[in-house]
Amino acid sequence: MVDRRYREGEIQALIVLGELNDPIETPNNNFYSFYPKSIKQAQAYFRRFALDLTEVFDALVRRELAYKQGDAWLLTKRGQQAARQARRRRPPIWYWYKDFYIAIENSRAFSLYCERVYGKDLSQHGFSNVDELHWMLDLVKLDETIQLLDIGCGNGRISEYISDKTLARVMGIDYIPEAIAQAKRRTANKRDRLCFQVGNIDELDSVGKRFNVILSIDSIFFGQDLTATLANLKRLLKPDGEMVFFCGEDLSTPLRQNRLACTVYSRSREHHQHLQLKRRVATGLRKDFEAEGNRFIWENIMAESLDDANSYDSANCSRPRYLYRIWTQPAN
Ligand SMILES: C[S@@+](CC[C@H](N)C(=O)[O-])C[C@H]1O[C@@H](n2cnc3c(N)ncnc32)[C@H](O)[C@@H]1O
């Protein structure tokens, strides 16, 4: 979570000065471009959440986080550190996801899209449709004795669905406060088996309990470093527990470095069809998204779907997808 010493305006001012003076490239920037030339350009980072920073730069100077040189504000050493930390905790996509989860709470277009693409509206933003969820639930047996952690749970509707189906005790973690607030409100009467917490994949120390199953659907790669992420998750696993990740990454090196064993299932063929379906469904719903003022969601779907009517060809697969079932190797 973001350092409580700083208010939102100060966080934005730190990030702006960082972007202008010491930019860091990160993947998944969702429509934010690097190397802004002015404060105004840098504020595109915050989308509609951008605050008026007129007074805030001087506040950073008073806190010895910045200093003025001519017309420009520059970060002090302490300011640079604070800016890097704020940017790591709130990359551009954090503001995108904030916008997204607020928008979809009442979006009929997104609900229709989910029903048509995933077979059921669970506010999905990954690539697992209901068939894939059920397939996974057949592999990984869950019941009321199981404690499951869902990393990158969004607004928790998938976590809730899994718990409703299996009675497993599910904790969902996501770094978007609005998504977690929606999850908590919606499941207030299921507290005996569902709980949700705002948290960052890179800062899981506060989780405070261990799990039989750790699930992550298209979220594991958002951490800073996969080896460190797996090491941290391994610590949250009960003896004999397992991790279940859907993703497109090759995890062999981070798994080896953490002495973790796995079975890998290819989902690339299903994924190819899923990405084609996304394109077809979204194309038909463009006007619905636009009428709601949610074109940014439509653009995101179009960007990650597949504009290719050809059937799956394993030799030319550019978008692989896997399910990893992972467990701890006994020490020699
Ligand atoms: C591709 S979406 C998948 C959401 C959900 N698992 C699904 O399948 O629909 C990725 C999710 O990870 C969350 N996320 C991204 N980076 C994160 C981080 N560093 N810590 C915690 N959550 C993160 C996002 O807010 C988003 O809800």
Coordinates of C-alpha atoms and ligand atoms in Angstrom, one line a residue:
M1 CA 0.0 0.0 0.0
V2 CA 1.0 3.6 -0.5
D3 CA 3.0 5.3 2.2
R4 CA 0.5 6.9 4.6
R5 CA 2.8 9.9 5.1
Y6 CA 1.7 11.2 1.8
R7 CA -1.7 12.5 0.6
E8 CA -3.0 11.7 -2.9
G9 CA -1.9 15.2 -4.2
E10 CA 1.6 14.7 -2.8
I11 CA 1.8 11.2 -4.4
Q12 CA 0.8 12.6 -7.7
A13 CA 3.3 15.5 -7.5
L14 CA 6.1 13.0 -6.6
I15 CA 5.2 10.8 -9.5
V16 CA 5.0 13.8 -11.9
L17 CA 8.5 15.0 -10.9
G18 CA 9.7 11.5 -11.2
E19 CA 8.3 11.1 -14.7
L20 CA 9.9 14.4 -15.8
N21 CA 13.3 13.9 -14.2
D22 CA 13.8 10.2 -13.7
P23 CA 11.3 8.2 -15.8
I24 CA 11.0 4.4 -15.3
E25 CA 9.6 2.2 -18.0
T26 CA 7.2 -0.5 -16.8
P27 CA 5.1 -2.9 -18.9
N28 CA 1.3 -2.8 -19.0
N29 CA 1.0 0.9 -19.1
N30 CA -2.4 0.9 -20.7
F31 CA -2.4 3.9 -23.0
Y32 CA 0.0 6.0 -20.9
S33 CA 3.2 7.0 -22.9
F34 CA 6.7 7.4 -21.5
Y35 CA 8.8 10.5 -21.3
P36 CA 6.4 13.4 -20.8
K37 CA 7.8 16.8 -21.5
S38 CA 5.5 18.9 -19.2
I39 CA 3.7 18.7 -16.0
K40 CA 0.4 18.6 -17.9
Q41 CA 1.6 15.7 -20.1
A42 CA 2.8 13.8 -17.0
Q43 CA -0.6 14.2 -15.4
A44 CA -2.1 12.0 -18.1
Y45 CA -0.7 9.2 -15.8
F46 CA -3.6 9.8 -13.4
R47 CA -6.4 9.8 -16.0
R48 CA -9.6 11.4 -14.6
F49 CA -8.1 11.2 -11.1
A50 CA -5.5 14.0 -11.8
L51 CA -5.6 16.6 -9.0
D52 CA -4.7 20.3 -9.2
L53 CA -1.1 20.3 -8.1
T54 CA -0.5 24.1 -8.1
E55 CA 0.0 24.3 -4.3
V56 CA 1.5 20.8 -3.9
F57 CA 5.0 21.3 -5.4
D58 CA 5.7 24.0 -2.8
A59 CA 4.5 21.5 -0.1
L60 CA 7.1 19.0 -1.4
V61 CA 9.8 21.7 -1.1
R62 CA 8.7 22.4 2.6
R63 CA 9.0 18.7 3.2
E64 CA 12.5 18.6 1.6
L65 CA 11.3 16.2 -1.0
A66 CA 11.9 18.8 -3.8
Y67 CA 13.6 22.0 -4.5
K68 CA 13.2 24.8 -7.1
Q69 CA 15.7 25.5 -9.8
G70 CA 14.7 28.4 -12.1
D71 CA 11.1 27.6 -13.1
A72 CA 11.5 23.8 -12.5
W73 CA 11.0 21.7 -9.4
L74 CA 13.5 18.9 -8.9
L75 CA 13.4 16.0 -6.5
T76 CA 15.9 15.8 -3.6
K77 CA 17.5 12.4 -2.9
R78 CA 14.8 11.6 -0.4
G79 CA 12.2 12.8 -2.9
Q80 CA 13.6 10.6 -5.6
Q81 CA 13.3 7.6 -3.3
A82 CA 9.7 8.5 -2.3
A83 CA 8.8 9.1 -6.0
R84 CA 10.2 5.6 -7.0
Q85 CA 8.3 3.9 -4.3
A86 CA 5.1 5.8 -5.1
R87 CA 5.5 4.9 -8.8
R88 CA 6.1 1.2 -8.0
R89 CA 3.0 1.1 -5.8
R90 CA 0.9 3.1 -8.2
P91 CA 2.1 2.3 -11.8
P92 CA 0.0 3.9 -14.6
I93 CA -2.1 0.8 -14.8
W94 CA -3.2 1.2 -11.1
Y95 CA -5.1 4.4 -12.2
W96 CA -6.5 2.5 -15.2
Y97 CA -7.8 -0.3 -13.0
K98 CA -9.3 2.2 -10.6
D99 CA -11.2 3.7 -13.5
F100 CA -12.1 0.3 -14.7
Y101 CA -13.5 -1.1 -11.5
I102 CA -15.5 2.0 -10.8
A103 CA -16.9 2.0 -14.3
I104 CA -17.9 -1.7 -14.5
E105 CA -19.9 -1.6 -11.3
N106 CA -22.8 -0.2 -13.2
S107 CA -21.9 -0.9 -16.8
R108 CA -24.5 -2.9 -18.7
A109 CA -22.3 -3.1 -21.8
F110 CA -19.5 -4.8 -19.7
S111 CA -22.0 -7.1 -18.2
L112 CA -23.3 -8.1 -21.6
Y113 CA -19.8 -8.5 -22.8
C114 CA -18.9 -10.8 -19.9
E115 CA -21.9 -13.0 -20.4
R116 CA -21.2 -13.4 -24.1
V117 CA -17.4 -13.9 -23.8
Y118 CA -17.1 -15.8 -20.5
G119 CA -20.5 -17.5 -20.3
K120 CA -21.3 -15.7 -17.1
D121 CA -20.8 -12.1 -15.8
L122 CA -18.2 -12.4 -13.1
S123 CA -16.6 -9.0 -13.9
Q124 CA -13.7 -10.8 -15.5
H125 CA -10.7 -8.9 -16.7
G126 CA -8.6 -12.0 -17.3
F127 CA -8.9 -14.8 -19.8
S128 CA -10.7 -17.6 -17.9
N129 CA -14.2 -18.2 -19.0
V130 CA -16.6 -20.3 -16.9
D131 CA -15.7 -23.5 -18.7
E132 CA -12.1 -23.0 -17.8
L133 CA -13.0 -22.2 -14.2
H134 CA -14.9 -25.4 -14.0
W135 CA -12.1 -27.4 -15.6
M136 CA -9.7 -26.0 -13.0
L137 CA -12.2 -26.8 -10.2
D138 CA -12.3 -30.4 -11.4
L139 CA -8.5 -30.6 -11.2
V140 CA -8.1 -28.9 -7.8
K141 CA -10.5 -30.4 -5.4
L142 CA -12.0 -27.7 -3.1
D143 CA -14.4 -28.0 -0.1
E144 CA -15.2 -26.3 3.1
T145 CA -12.0 -27.4 4.7
I146 CA -9.9 -25.5 2.1
Q147 CA -8.5 -22.0 2.7
L148 CA -7.9 -20.4 -0.7
L149 CA -6.1 -17.1 -1.5
D150 CA -7.1 -15.4 -4.8
I151 CA -4.3 -13.0 -5.8
G152 CA -5.4 -10.2 -8.1
C153 CA -9.1 -10.9 -7.4
G154 CA -10.5 -7.6 -8.8
N155 CA -13.9 -7.0 -7.4
G156 CA -14.0 -10.6 -6.1
R157 CA -16.8 -12.0 -8.2
I158 CA -14.7 -15.0 -9.3
S159 CA -13.6 -15.6 -5.7
E160 CA -17.2 -15.5 -4.6
Y161 CA -18.3 -17.9 -7.4
I162 CA -15.6 -20.4 -6.4
S163 CA -16.6 -20.2 -2.8
D164 CA -20.4 -20.5 -3.6
K165 CA -19.7 -23.6 -5.8
T166 CA -17.3 -25.4 -3.4
L167 CA -17.8 -23.8 0.0
A168 CA -14.0 -23.2 0.2
R169 CA -12.9 -20.3 2.5
V170 CA -11.6 -17.7 0.1
M171 CA -9.5 -14.6 0.8
G172 CA -9.2 -12.2 -2.2
I173 CA -6.5 -9.6 -2.5
D174 CA -6.2 -6.8 -5.0
Y175 CA -4.5 -3.4 -5.0
I176 CA -7.5 -1.4 -6.1
P177 CA -9.4 -0.1 -3.0
E178 CA -12.6 0.5 -5.0
A179 CA -12.7 -3.1 -6.3
I180 CA -12.1 -4.5 -2.8
A181 CA -14.8 -2.2 -1.4
Q182 CA -17.3 -3.5 -3.9
A183 CA -16.3 -7.1 -3.0
K184 CA -16.8 -6.5 0.7
R185 CA -20.2 -4.7 0.2
R186 CA -21.5 -7.5 -2.0
T187 CA -20.4 -10.4 0.2
A188 CA -21.2 -8.9 3.6
N189 CA -23.6 -11.8 4.4
K190 CA -20.9 -14.4 3.4
R191 CA -18.2 -13.3 5.9
D192 CA -17.9 -16.8 7.3
R193 CA -16.3 -18.0 4.0
L194 CA -15.2 -14.9 2.1
C195 CA -12.9 -12.0 3.0
F196 CA -11.2 -9.4 0.9
Q197 CA -8.2 -7.2 1.6
V198 CA -6.5 -4.3 -0.3
G199 CA -2.9 -5.5 -0.9
N200 CA -0.1 -5.5 -3.3
I201 CA 1.5 -8.6 -4.8
D202 CA 4.8 -7.2 -3.8
E203 CA 3.9 -6.6 -0.2
L204 CA 2.1 -9.6 1.2
D205 CA 3.6 -9.5 4.7
S206 CA 0.3 -8.3 6.2
V207 CA -1.6 -11.4 5.0
G208 CA -1.0 -13.1 8.3
K209 CA -2.2 -16.6 7.5
R210 CA -1.4 -19.6 5.3
F211 CA -3.4 -21.3 2.6
N212 CA -4.1 -24.7 1.1
V213 CA -4.5 -23.2 -2.3
I214 CA -3.2 -20.0 -3.8
L215 CA -4.9 -19.1 -7.1
S216 CA -4.0 -16.4 -9.5
I217 CA -5.8 -15.8 -12.7
D218 CA -3.9 -13.6 -15.1
S219 CA -2.4 -11.5 -12.3
I220 CA 0.8 -13.1 -11.2
F221 CA 3.0 -11.2 -13.6
F222 CA 2.1 -7.9 -12.2
G223 CA 4.7 -8.2 -9.4
Q224 CA 8.1 -6.6 -9.8
D225 CA 10.0 -9.9 -10.0
L226 CA 8.5 -13.3 -10.6
T227 CA 11.1 -15.1 -8.5
A228 CA 10.5 -12.9 -5.5
T229 CA 6.7 -13.1 -6.0
L230 CA 6.9 -17.0 -6.0
A231 CA 9.1 -16.9 -2.9
N232 CA 6.6 -14.7 -1.1
L233 CA 3.7 -16.9 -2.1
K234 CA 5.5 -20.0 -1.1
R235 CA 5.8 -18.7 2.4
L236 CA 2.0 -18.3 2.5
L237 CA 1.4 -21.9 1.5
K238 CA 0.5 -24.6 4.1
P239 CA 2.6 -27.8 4.0
D240 CA 1.1 -29.9 1.2
G241 CA -0.6 -26.8 -0.3
E242 CA -0.5 -25.9 -3.9
M243 CA -0.5 -22.9 -6.2
V244 CA -2.6 -22.7 -9.3
F245 CA -1.7 -20.0 -11.8
F246 CA -3.3 -19.2 -15.2
C247 CA -0.8 -17.1 -17.2
G248 CA 1.1 -16.8 -20.5
E249 CA 4.5 -16.6 -18.9
D250 CA 7.2 -19.3 -18.9
L251 CA 7.7 -19.8 -15.1
S252 CA 10.4 -22.4 -15.3
T253 CA 13.2 -20.3 -14.1
P254 CA 11.4 -18.7 -11.1
L255 CA 10.0 -22.1 -10.2
R256 CA 13.5 -23.7 -10.3
Q257 CA 15.0 -20.9 -8.2
N258 CA 12.3 -21.4 -5.6
R259 CA 12.6 -25.3 -5.6
L260 CA 9.0 -25.6 -6.7
A261 CA 7.7 -28.5 -8.7
C262 CA 4.8 -28.2 -11.2
T263 CA 2.5 -29.7 -13.7
V264 CA 1.9 -27.5 -16.7
Y265 CA -1.3 -27.7 -18.9
S266 CA -1.4 -25.8 -22.2
R267 CA -4.5 -23.7 -22.7
S268 CA -3.2 -22.0 -25.8
R269 CA -5.8 -23.5 -28.2
E270 CA -8.7 -22.4 -26.0
H271 CA -7.0 -19.1 -25.5
H272 CA -6.8 -18.5 -29.2
Q273 CA -10.5 -19.0 -29.6
H274 CA -11.3 -16.9 -26.5
L275 CA -9.3 -14.0 -27.9
Q276 CA -11.1 -14.3 -31.3
L277 CA -14.5 -14.3 -29.5
K278 CA -13.5 -11.2 -27.5
R279 CA -12.9 -9.3 -30.7
R280 CA -16.2 -10.4 -32.2
V281 CA -18.3 -9.6 -29.1
A282 CA -16.6 -6.3 -28.4
T283 CA -17.0 -5.2 -32.0
G284 CA -20.7 -5.7 -31.7
L285 CA -20.9 -3.8 -28.4
R286 CA -18.8 -0.7 -29.4
K287 CA -21.8 1.7 -29.4
D288 CA -23.1 0.4 -26.0
F289 CA -19.7 1.1 -24.4
E290 CA -19.5 4.5 -26.0
A291 CA -23.1 5.4 -25.0
E292 CA -22.0 4.8 -21.3
G293 CA -18.8 6.9 -21.7
N294 CA -16.8 3.7 -21.3
R295 CA -15.0 3.7 -24.6
F296 CA -11.7 3.2 -22.7
I297 CA -12.9 -0.3 -21.7
W298 CA -13.8 -1.2 -25.3
E299 CA -10.4 0.0 -26.5
N300 CA -8.6 -2.1 -23.9
I301 CA -10.6 -5.2 -25.0
M302 CA -9.9 -4.5 -28.6
A303 CA -6.2 -4.1 -27.9
E304 CA -5.9 -7.4 -26.1
S305 CA -8.2 -9.5 -28.3
L306 CA -7.2 -11.2 -31.6
D307 CA -7.9 -9.8 -35.0
D308 CA -7.2 -13.1 -36.8
A309 CA -9.9 -15.4 -38.0
N310 CA -7.6 -18.3 -38.7
S311 CA -7.9 -21.4 -36.5
Y312 CA -5.3 -22.2 -33.9
D313 CA -1.9 -23.3 -35.2
S314 CA 0.4 -24.6 -32.4
A315 CA 3.5 -24.0 -34.6
N316 CA 2.7 -20.3 -34.9
C317 CA 1.2 -19.6 -31.5
S318 CA 2.1 -16.0 -30.4
R319 CA -0.1 -15.9 -27.4
P320 CA 0.4 -19.0 -25.3
R321 CA -1.5 -19.7 -22.1
Y322 CA -0.9 -22.2 -19.4
L323 CA -2.3 -23.5 -16.1
Y324 CA 0.5 -24.2 -13.7
R325 CA -0.2 -26.5 -10.7
I326 CA 2.7 -25.9 -8.3
W327 CA 3.9 -27.5 -5.1
T328 CA 6.9 -27.4 -2.8
Q329 CA 9.6 -30.0 -3.4
P330 CA 10.7 -31.8 -0.3
A331 CA 14.2 -30.8 1.0
N332 CA 16.9 -33.5 0.2
Ligands
LIG1 C1 -6.0 -9.1 -15.6 S1 -6.8 -8.7 -14.2 C2 -7.5 -10.2 -13.6 C3 -8.6 -10.1 -12.6 C4 -9.2 -11.4 -12.2 N1 -8.3 -12.3 -11.6 C5 -9.9 -12.0 -13.4 O1 -9.5 -13.1 -13.9 O2 -10.8 -11.4 -14.0 C6 -5.5 -8.4 -13.1 C7 -5.9 -8.0 -11.6 O3 -4.7 -7.9 -10.8 C8 -4.8 -6.7 -10.1 N2 -3.4 -6.3 -9.8 C9 -2.5 -5.8 -10.7 N3 -1.3 -5.5 -10.2 C10 -1.4 -5.8 -8.8 C11 -0.5 -5.8 -7.7 N4 0.7 -5.3 -7.9 N5 -1.0 -6.1 -6.5 C12 -2.3 -6.6 -6.4 N6 -3.2 -6.7 -7.4 C13 -2.7 -6.3 -8.6 C14 -5.6 -5.7 -10.9 O4 -6.2 -4.7 -10.1 C15 -6.6 -6.6 -11.5 O5 -7.7 -6.8 -10.7

